[in-house]
Short mmCIF file of C-alpha atoms in Angstrom, two decimals:
data_model
loop_
_atom_site.label_atom_id
_atom_site.label_comp_id
_atom_site.label_asym_id
_atom_site.label_seq_id
_atom_site.Cartn_x
_atom_site.Cartn_y
_atom_site.Cartn_z
CA MET A 1307 26.43 -32.67 -1.29
CA LYS A 1308 28.94 -30.37 -2.93
CA TYR A 1309 27.69 -30.52 -6.54
CA VAL A 1310 24.39 -28.68 -6.85
CA GLY A 1311 22.14 -27.97 -9.83
CA ILE A 1312 19.60 -25.13 -9.89
CA ILE A 1313 16.78 -25.12 -12.45
CA GLY A 1314 15.36 -21.64 -12.98
CA ALA A 1315 17.37 -18.42 -12.96
CA GLY A 1316 14.69 -16.12 -11.61
CA THR A 1317 15.02 -14.29 -8.29
CA MET A 1318 14.59 -17.49 -6.26
CA GLY A 1319 16.84 -19.66 -8.42
CA ILE A 1320 19.80 -17.30 -8.51
CA GLY A 1321 19.30 -16.56 -4.79
CA ILE A 1322 19.51 -20.27 -3.92
CA ALA A 1323 22.55 -20.59 -6.21
CA GLN A 1324 24.20 -17.76 -4.25
CA VAL A 1325 23.51 -19.53 -0.94
CA ALA A 1326 24.97 -22.83 -2.17
CA ALA A 1327 28.01 -21.18 -3.81
CA THR A 1328 28.71 -19.11 -0.69
CA ASN A 1329 28.90 -22.38 1.25
CA GLY A 1330 31.53 -23.88 -1.03
CA CYS A 1331 29.30 -25.88 -3.40
CA LYS A 1332 29.97 -26.11 -7.12
CA VAL A 1333 26.74 -24.87 -8.67
CA TRP A 1334 25.29 -25.20 -12.16
CA VAL A 1335 22.37 -22.92 -13.09
CA TYR A 1336 20.01 -23.74 -15.96
CA ASP A 1337 17.06 -21.86 -17.39
CA ALA A 1338 15.03 -22.68 -20.52
CA ASN A 1339 15.54 -19.01 -21.39
CA ALA A 1340 19.33 -18.80 -21.85
CA LYS A 1341 19.26 -15.00 -21.74
CA GLN A 1342 17.70 -15.13 -18.27
CA VAL A 1343 20.76 -16.96 -16.87
CA GLU A 1344 23.07 -14.26 -18.23
CA THR A 1345 20.84 -11.52 -16.78
CA ALA A 1346 20.73 -13.30 -13.41
CA THR A 1347 24.50 -13.80 -13.17
CA VAL A 1348 25.14 -10.14 -14.08
CA GLY A 1349 22.61 -9.16 -11.39
CA LEU A 1350 24.33 -11.44 -8.86
CA GLU A 1351 27.71 -9.84 -9.59
CA LYS A 1352 26.19 -6.41 -8.91
CA THR A 1353 24.64 -7.67 -5.66
CA LEU A 1354 27.94 -9.14 -4.48
CA THR A 1355 29.83 -5.95 -5.43
CA LYS A 1356 27.45 -3.99 -3.16
CA LEU A 1357 28.15 -6.46 -0.34
CA VAL A 1358 31.89 -5.93 -0.82
CA ASP A 1359 31.39 -2.14 -0.80
CA LYS A 1360 29.46 -2.43 2.47
CA GLN A 1361 32.22 -4.72 3.82
CA LYS A 1362 29.70 -7.55 4.35
CA ILE A 1363 31.97 -9.92 2.36
CA SER A 1364 35.57 -9.67 1.14
CA ALA A 1365 36.56 -9.21 -2.52
CA GLU A 1366 38.15 -12.68 -2.31
CA LYS A 1367 34.86 -14.20 -1.14
CA MET A 1368 33.01 -12.55 -4.02
CA THR A 1369 35.52 -14.03 -6.49
CA GLU A 1370 35.10 -17.45 -4.87
CA ILE A 1371 31.28 -17.33 -5.01
CA LEU A 1372 31.25 -16.34 -8.70
CA ALA A 1373 33.86 -19.00 -9.52
CA ASN A 1374 31.61 -21.62 -7.90
CA ILE A 1375 28.72 -20.85 -10.28
CA SER A 1376 28.62 -22.20 -13.84
CA ILE A 1377 25.96 -21.82 -16.51
CA ALA A 1378 24.33 -25.05 -17.71
CA THR A 1379 23.08 -24.89 -21.29
CA GLU A 1380 21.02 -28.10 -21.11
CA LEU A 1381 19.71 -30.49 -18.47
CA LYS A 1382 22.41 -33.03 -19.44
CA ASP A 1383 24.93 -30.69 -17.78
CA PHE A 1384 23.54 -31.80 -14.39
CA LYS A 1385 24.89 -35.36 -14.81
CA ASP A 1386 27.42 -35.00 -11.96
CA CYS A 1387 25.11 -33.21 -9.50
CA GLU A 1388 24.35 -34.73 -6.10
CA LEU A 1389 21.41 -32.39 -5.44
CA ILE A 1390 19.14 -30.52 -7.83
CA ILE A 1391 16.73 -27.79 -6.70
CA GLU A 1392 14.01 -26.70 -9.11
CA ALA A 1393 12.76 -23.11 -8.84
CA ILE A 1394 10.60 -22.49 -11.90
CA ILE A 1395 6.98 -21.45 -12.57
CA GLU A 1396 4.32 -22.79 -10.15
CA ASN A 1397 2.85 -25.23 -12.67
CA LYS A 1398 2.70 -28.94 -11.88
CA GLU A 1399 2.75 -30.14 -15.51
CA ILE A 1400 5.83 -28.04 -16.41
CA LYS A 1401 7.69 -29.11 -13.26
CA THR A 1402 6.85 -32.79 -13.84
CA LYS A 1403 8.09 -32.62 -17.43
CA VAL A 1404 11.43 -31.19 -16.26
CA PHE A 1405 11.90 -33.83 -13.54
CA THR A 1406 11.03 -36.80 -15.75
CA GLU A 1407 13.56 -35.59 -18.36
CA LEU A 1408 16.15 -34.96 -15.65
CA GLU A 1409 15.95 -38.57 -14.47
CA ASN A 1410 17.46 -39.65 -17.81
CA TYR A 1411 20.71 -37.81 -17.10
CA VAL A 1412 21.42 -37.82 -13.35
CA SER A 1413 22.92 -40.59 -11.21
CA GLU A 1414 20.79 -43.03 -9.19
CA SER A 1415 21.86 -41.31 -5.96
CA CYS A 1416 21.15 -37.71 -7.05
CA VAL A 1417 18.50 -36.03 -4.85
CA LEU A 1418 15.79 -34.17 -6.79
CA SER A 1419 13.86 -31.40 -5.09
CA SER A 1420 11.38 -28.58 -5.68
CA ASN A 1421 11.26 -25.10 -4.20
CA THR A 1422 7.47 -25.00 -4.75
CA SER A 1423 5.51 -23.00 -2.20
CA SER A 1424 2.13 -24.64 -2.78
CA ILE A 1425 2.20 -27.74 -5.03
CA SER A 1426 2.00 -31.18 -3.41
CA ILE A 1427 5.45 -32.76 -3.11
CA THR A 1428 3.86 -36.23 -3.22
CA SER A 1429 2.10 -35.46 -6.51
CA LEU A 1430 5.33 -34.19 -8.11
CA GLY A 1431 7.43 -37.12 -6.86
CA ALA A 1432 4.85 -39.76 -7.80
CA GLU A 1433 5.54 -39.17 -11.50
CA LEU A 1434 9.21 -40.17 -11.15
CA LYS A 1435 10.88 -43.56 -11.63
CA LYS A 1436 12.54 -43.11 -8.22
CA PRO A 1437 10.06 -41.09 -6.09
CA GLU A 1438 11.98 -41.99 -2.94
CA ARG A 1439 14.78 -39.54 -3.90
CA PHE A 1440 12.37 -36.60 -4.26
CA ILE A 1441 11.75 -33.95 -1.55
CA GLY A 1442 10.53 -30.37 -1.11
CA ILE A 1443 13.11 -27.71 -0.15
CA HIS A 1444 11.21 -24.44 0.16
CA PHE A 1445 13.32 -21.28 0.53
CA PHE A 1446 11.80 -17.87 1.22
CA ASN A 1447 12.42 -14.74 -0.84
CA PRO A 1448 15.07 -13.33 -0.88
CA ALA A 1449 16.83 -16.67 -0.37
CA PRO A 1450 20.24 -15.28 0.69
CA LEU A 1451 18.63 -13.16 3.44
CA MET A 1452 15.63 -15.13 4.71
CA PRO A 1453 16.81 -17.80 7.17
CA LEU A 1454 13.88 -20.23 6.99
CA VAL A 1455 13.82 -23.32 4.79
CA GLU A 1456 10.85 -25.74 4.91
CA VAL A 1457 11.96 -29.34 4.28
CA ILE A 1458 8.99 -31.38 3.05
CA PRO A 1459 9.21 -35.15 2.58
CA SER A 1460 6.45 -36.74 0.48
CA LEU A 1461 4.62 -39.94 1.37
CA LEU A 1462 7.12 -41.71 -0.92
CA THR A 1463 10.36 -40.01 0.18
CA GLU A 1464 13.05 -42.28 1.64
CA LYS A 1465 12.82 -42.05 5.44
CA THR A 1466 16.29 -40.62 6.20
CA LEU A 1467 16.36 -38.04 3.37
CA ALA A 1468 14.53 -35.27 5.26
CA GLU A 1469 17.11 -35.39 8.05
CA LYS A 1470 19.98 -35.29 5.52
CA ILE A 1471 18.53 -32.20 3.83
CA TYR A 1472 17.75 -30.65 7.24
CA ASN A 1473 21.42 -31.02 8.22
CA LEU A 1474 22.61 -29.70 4.85
CA MET A 1475 20.48 -26.58 5.25
CA LYS A 1476 22.02 -26.06 8.69
CA GLU A 1477 25.47 -26.33 7.09
CA TRP A 1478 24.35 -23.64 4.64
CA GLY A 1479 23.56 -21.37 7.60
CA LYS A 1480 19.78 -21.70 7.29
CA THR A 1481 17.06 -22.36 9.87
CA PRO A 1482 15.35 -25.53 8.60
CA VAL A 1483 12.01 -26.93 9.77
CA ILE A 1484 10.41 -30.21 8.72
CA ALA A 1485 6.81 -29.96 7.53
CA LYS A 1486 4.10 -32.39 6.48
CA ASP A 1487 3.19 -32.41 2.79
CA ILE A 1488 -0.06 -30.50 3.14
CA PRO A 1489 -1.23 -27.52 1.02
CA GLY A 1490 0.80 -24.44 1.93
CA PHE A 1491 3.11 -26.49 4.21
CA ILE A 1492 3.61 -24.50 7.46
CA VAL A 1493 4.02 -20.83 6.57
CA ASN A 1494 1.75 -20.43 3.54
CA ARG A 1495 -1.05 -22.31 5.29
CA ILE A 1496 -0.91 -20.50 8.63
CA ALA A 1497 -0.30 -17.06 7.07
CA ARG A 1498 -3.37 -17.08 4.80
CA PRO A 1499 -5.65 -15.12 7.20
CA TYR A 1500 -3.11 -12.28 7.40
CA TYR A 1501 -4.07 -11.49 3.82
CA GLY A 1502 -7.53 -13.07 3.54
CA GLU A 1503 -9.07 -11.46 6.61
CA ALA A 1504 -7.48 -8.08 5.82
CA LEU A 1505 -9.01 -8.23 2.32
CA ARG A 1506 -12.42 -9.16 3.75
CA ILE A 1507 -12.31 -6.17 6.15
CA VAL A 1508 -11.60 -3.80 3.24
CA GLU A 1509 -14.15 -5.47 0.91
CA GLU A 1510 -16.83 -4.87 3.53
CA ASN A 1511 -15.87 -1.19 3.93
CA ILE A 1512 -15.04 -1.71 7.59
CA ALA A 1513 -11.65 -0.04 7.09
CA THR A 1514 -9.23 1.16 4.40
CA PRO A 1515 -6.02 -0.70 3.43
CA GLU A 1516 -3.89 1.94 5.18
CA GLN A 1517 -5.96 1.60 8.38
CA VAL A 1518 -5.57 -2.20 8.38
CA ASP A 1519 -1.81 -1.86 7.79
CA GLU A 1520 -1.49 0.76 10.53
CA ALA A 1521 -3.46 -1.39 13.01
CA MET A 1522 -1.27 -4.46 12.45
CA LYS A 1523 1.95 -2.45 12.67
CA THR A 1524 1.08 -0.36 15.72
CA LEU A 1525 -0.82 -2.98 17.77
CA GLY A 1526 0.85 -6.13 16.50
CA ASN A 1527 4.35 -4.79 15.85
CA PHE A 1528 4.36 -6.40 12.38
CA LYS A 1529 7.09 -4.92 10.17
CA MET A 1530 4.68 -4.62 7.25
CA GLY A 1531 0.91 -4.49 7.08
CA PRO A 1532 -1.00 -7.07 4.96
CA PHE A 1533 -1.52 -4.69 2.02
CA GLU A 1534 2.07 -3.44 1.98
CA LEU A 1535 3.19 -7.06 2.07
CA MET A 1536 0.87 -8.14 -0.77
CA ASP A 1537 2.22 -5.26 -2.88
CA LEU A 1538 5.77 -6.45 -2.14
CA ILE A 1539 5.08 -10.15 -2.83
CA GLY A 1540 2.94 -9.33 -5.88
CA VAL A 1541 -0.86 -9.18 -5.62
CA ASP A 1542 -1.07 -11.76 -8.45
CA VAL A 1543 1.40 -14.14 -6.78
CA ASN A 1544 -0.37 -13.90 -3.42
CA PHE A 1545 -3.73 -14.51 -5.12
CA ALA A 1546 -2.33 -17.56 -6.98
CA VAL A 1547 -1.02 -19.14 -3.75
CA THR A 1548 -4.35 -18.54 -1.97
CA THR A 1549 -6.24 -20.06 -4.91
CA THR A 1550 -4.00 -23.15 -4.92
CA VAL A 1551 -4.36 -23.67 -1.16
CA TYR A 1552 -8.17 -23.19 -1.45
CA LYS A 1553 -8.47 -25.79 -4.24
CA ASP A 1554 -6.10 -28.24 -2.54
CA TYR A 1555 -8.17 -28.10 0.65
CA PHE A 1556 -11.25 -29.09 -1.38
CA TYR A 1557 -12.63 -25.54 -1.29
CA ASP A 1558 -12.54 -25.11 2.48
CA PRO A 1559 -14.18 -21.67 3.18
CA LYS A 1560 -11.30 -20.81 5.54
CA TYR A 1561 -9.04 -20.26 2.54
CA LYS A 1562 -11.55 -18.70 0.14
CA PRO A 1563 -9.80 -16.18 -2.16
CA SER A 1564 -10.85 -12.55 -2.39
CA LEU A 1565 -12.80 -11.08 -5.32
CA LEU A 1566 -11.04 -7.76 -4.75
CA GLN A 1567 -7.66 -9.47 -5.12
CA GLN A 1568 -8.84 -11.29 -8.24
CA ARG A 1569 -10.00 -8.04 -9.86
CA MET A 1570 -6.69 -6.36 -9.01
CA SER A 1571 -4.78 -9.30 -10.52
CA GLU A 1572 -6.90 -9.00 -13.69
CA ALA A 1573 -6.21 -5.26 -13.84
CA LYS A 1574 -2.46 -5.94 -13.48
CA LEU A 1575 -2.38 -3.88 -10.30
CA HIS A 1576 0.25 -6.24 -8.96
CA GLY A 1577 2.00 -3.92 -6.52
CA ARG A 1578 5.56 -2.66 -6.58
CA LYS A 1579 6.58 -4.58 -9.70
CA THR A 1580 3.91 -2.84 -11.83
CA GLY A 1581 4.13 0.50 -10.03
CA LYS A 1582 0.66 0.27 -8.54
CA GLY A 1583 -1.22 -2.10 -6.27
CA PHE A 1584 -3.04 -1.24 -3.09
CA TYR A 1585 -0.65 1.72 -3.00
CA ASP A 1586 0.77 3.89 -5.78
CA TYR A 1587 4.55 3.50 -6.26
CA SER A 1588 4.92 5.88 -9.18
CA GLU A 1589 7.37 8.76 -8.80
CA GLY A 1590 6.03 11.56 -6.66
CA ALA A 1591 2.98 9.60 -5.50
CA GLU A 1592 2.08 10.15 -1.86
CA LYS A 1593 1.04 7.28 0.39
CA PRO A 1594 -2.40 7.92 1.92
CA VAL A 1595 -2.40 8.66 5.63
CA ALA A 1596 -4.57 6.36 7.73
CA GLN A 1597 -7.45 8.00 9.57
CA LYS A 1598 -6.70 6.94 13.12
CA ASP A 1599 -9.44 5.18 15.07
CA ASN A 1600 -8.24 3.31 18.17
CA ALA A 1601 -11.42 1.24 18.67
CA LEU A 1602 -11.42 0.20 14.99
CA TYR A 1603 -7.70 -0.65 15.15
CA GLN A 1604 -8.32 -2.93 18.16
CA GLN A 1605 -11.16 -4.65 16.29
CA ILE A 1606 -8.99 -5.18 13.16
CA PHE A 1607 -5.99 -6.48 15.12
CA LEU A 1608 -7.99 -8.88 17.28
CA ARG A 1609 -9.89 -10.26 14.27
CA ILE A 1610 -6.77 -10.95 12.17
CA ILE A 1611 -4.57 -12.21 15.03
CA SER A 1612 -7.34 -14.55 16.22
CA MET A 1613 -7.59 -16.10 12.75
CA LEU A 1614 -3.80 -16.54 12.61
CA ILE A 1615 -3.57 -18.10 16.07
CA ASN A 1616 -6.46 -20.46 15.24
CA GLU A 1617 -4.52 -21.65 12.16
CA ALA A 1618 -1.38 -22.23 14.22
CA VAL A 1619 -3.36 -24.22 16.81
CA GLU A 1620 -4.96 -26.31 14.05
CA ALA A 1621 -1.52 -26.98 12.52
CA LYS A 1622 -0.39 -28.16 15.97
CA ARG A 1623 -3.46 -30.40 16.29
CA LEU A 1624 -2.86 -31.99 12.88
CA GLY A 1625 0.86 -32.51 13.50
CA VAL A 1626 1.85 -30.36 10.50
CA ALA A 1627 5.05 -29.69 12.45
CA ASN A 1628 6.12 -29.69 16.09
CA ASP A 1629 5.41 -26.63 18.29
CA GLU A 1630 8.97 -25.32 18.07
CA ASP A 1631 9.00 -25.50 14.25
CA ILE A 1632 5.56 -23.84 13.98
CA GLU A 1633 6.82 -20.91 16.10
CA LEU A 1634 10.16 -20.75 14.29
CA ALA A 1635 8.60 -20.93 10.82
CA MET A 1636 6.35 -17.90 11.29
CA GLN A 1637 9.10 -15.80 12.86
CA LYS A 1638 11.88 -16.73 10.42
CA GLY A 1639 9.77 -17.24 7.28
CA VAL A 1640 7.49 -14.19 7.36
CA ASN A 1641 9.12 -12.08 10.09
CA TYR A 1642 6.25 -12.31 12.60
CA PRO A 1643 7.23 -10.48 15.80
CA LYS A 1644 6.26 -13.48 17.98
CA GLY A 1645 5.41 -17.15 17.64
CA LEU A 1646 1.63 -17.50 17.25
CA LEU A 1647 1.19 -20.22 19.90
CA SER A 1648 2.93 -18.11 22.55
CA TRP A 1649 1.02 -15.03 21.30
CA GLY A 1650 -2.24 -16.91 21.86
CA LYS A 1651 -1.19 -17.72 25.40
CA GLU A 1652 -0.30 -14.05 25.98
CA ILE A 1653 -3.63 -12.68 24.71
CA GLY A 1654 -5.50 -15.58 26.26
CA TYR A 1655 -6.87 -18.50 24.27
CA ALA A 1656 -10.31 -17.85 25.80
CA LYS A 1657 -10.28 -14.35 24.23
CA ILE A 1658 -9.27 -15.79 20.84
CA SER A 1659 -12.04 -18.39 21.11
CA GLU A 1660 -14.62 -15.74 22.03
CA THR A 1661 -13.56 -13.51 19.09
CA LEU A 1662 -13.94 -16.37 16.60
CA GLN A 1663 -17.26 -17.44 18.10
CA ASN A 1664 -18.62 -13.90 17.70
CA LEU A 1665 -17.46 -13.80 14.05
CA TYR A 1666 -19.02 -17.23 13.44
CA GLU A 1667 -22.36 -16.09 14.86
CA GLU A 1668 -22.25 -12.84 12.89
CA TYR A 1669 -21.37 -14.33 9.50
CA GLN A 1670 -22.75 -17.88 9.83
CA GLU A 1671 -19.72 -19.08 7.84
CA GLU A 1672 -17.45 -22.09 8.28
CA ARG A 1673 -14.57 -19.69 7.62
CA TYR A 1674 -14.68 -18.76 11.31
CA ARG A 1675 -14.89 -22.24 12.80
CA GLN A 1676 -12.46 -22.91 15.63
CA SER A 1677 -9.88 -25.64 15.82
CA PRO A 1678 -11.23 -28.29 18.23
CA LEU A 1679 -7.96 -27.90 20.14
CA LEU A 1680 -8.42 -24.15 20.69
CA ARG A 1681 -11.27 -24.56 23.17
CA LYS A 1682 -9.11 -26.92 25.24
CA MET A 1683 -6.11 -24.60 25.49
#
């Protein structure tokens, strides 16, 4: 697949275009907002120039990458593409409209795919004339740097397509994993408690955001704490993904969104991109120093890590992916310091089970129910 179309010239779209172009593909990039494509290509040139300056790539390679990318002015320009990856707004109706129009122009053999992080691949593909050629290809941000790609076949996807895309992603230098088409796939499903439980701890005045972040970084060796990470992702984006997963799991209490996060989204306290979120990013602002409390830090770490490990065990039980891919996905997709299944073994599954049982008895909420497999491990 050497002729690739990218729909959406936002950060993800242009990042995926860079990955494909770097690997010798001829790439066409389209965005409904023509100005956005120009802005994105100018930004890409600046990014590549920095890589040349740092001697990460040669000047010749930069010229080659840019020469491989063309601007598409309409969807008809994708007529010769063998693979099209959509990376637009997380809205099912808008995505479906684009794909149904696209089918009028592309060849019978062209593979259509979505970079969605939370919308059902089956529901998107079902609207097409040829749903068997549709698949999920979920990159992580920033696409050129993050190695993980989740490959998600729908219930209607042709049986050999997932393997073909898996191999293509390997050719592109990525670390692909194959996931079931369930809400959140592997990473966004398993990672929910990292944010959700951290928010609950702060909502209940058990600890401050900086204490939670400090606990997870010092005791868990996470590169970023939950609140730092939400500020980086975008508080609004993180809230939207949680809300989608919650609805798609028929309002399972495990994935219940946070009122605090909703209020912050409403107040446009979205994190780094707006200058303020859980932390203040305005010029001269000082980050609050966490008031150290070793016993509290242990409590925070054990509570959040137990919820995460429980999710990984449940994903294993349900066959969301194989053990190796579950471990790989969390390390390569969200930079976890260890695979959660091996982390559970290290802490002791009995300790994880006991922690969750205590939380269940304290709160009397289904949120803290254990995976049936956890007690057997």
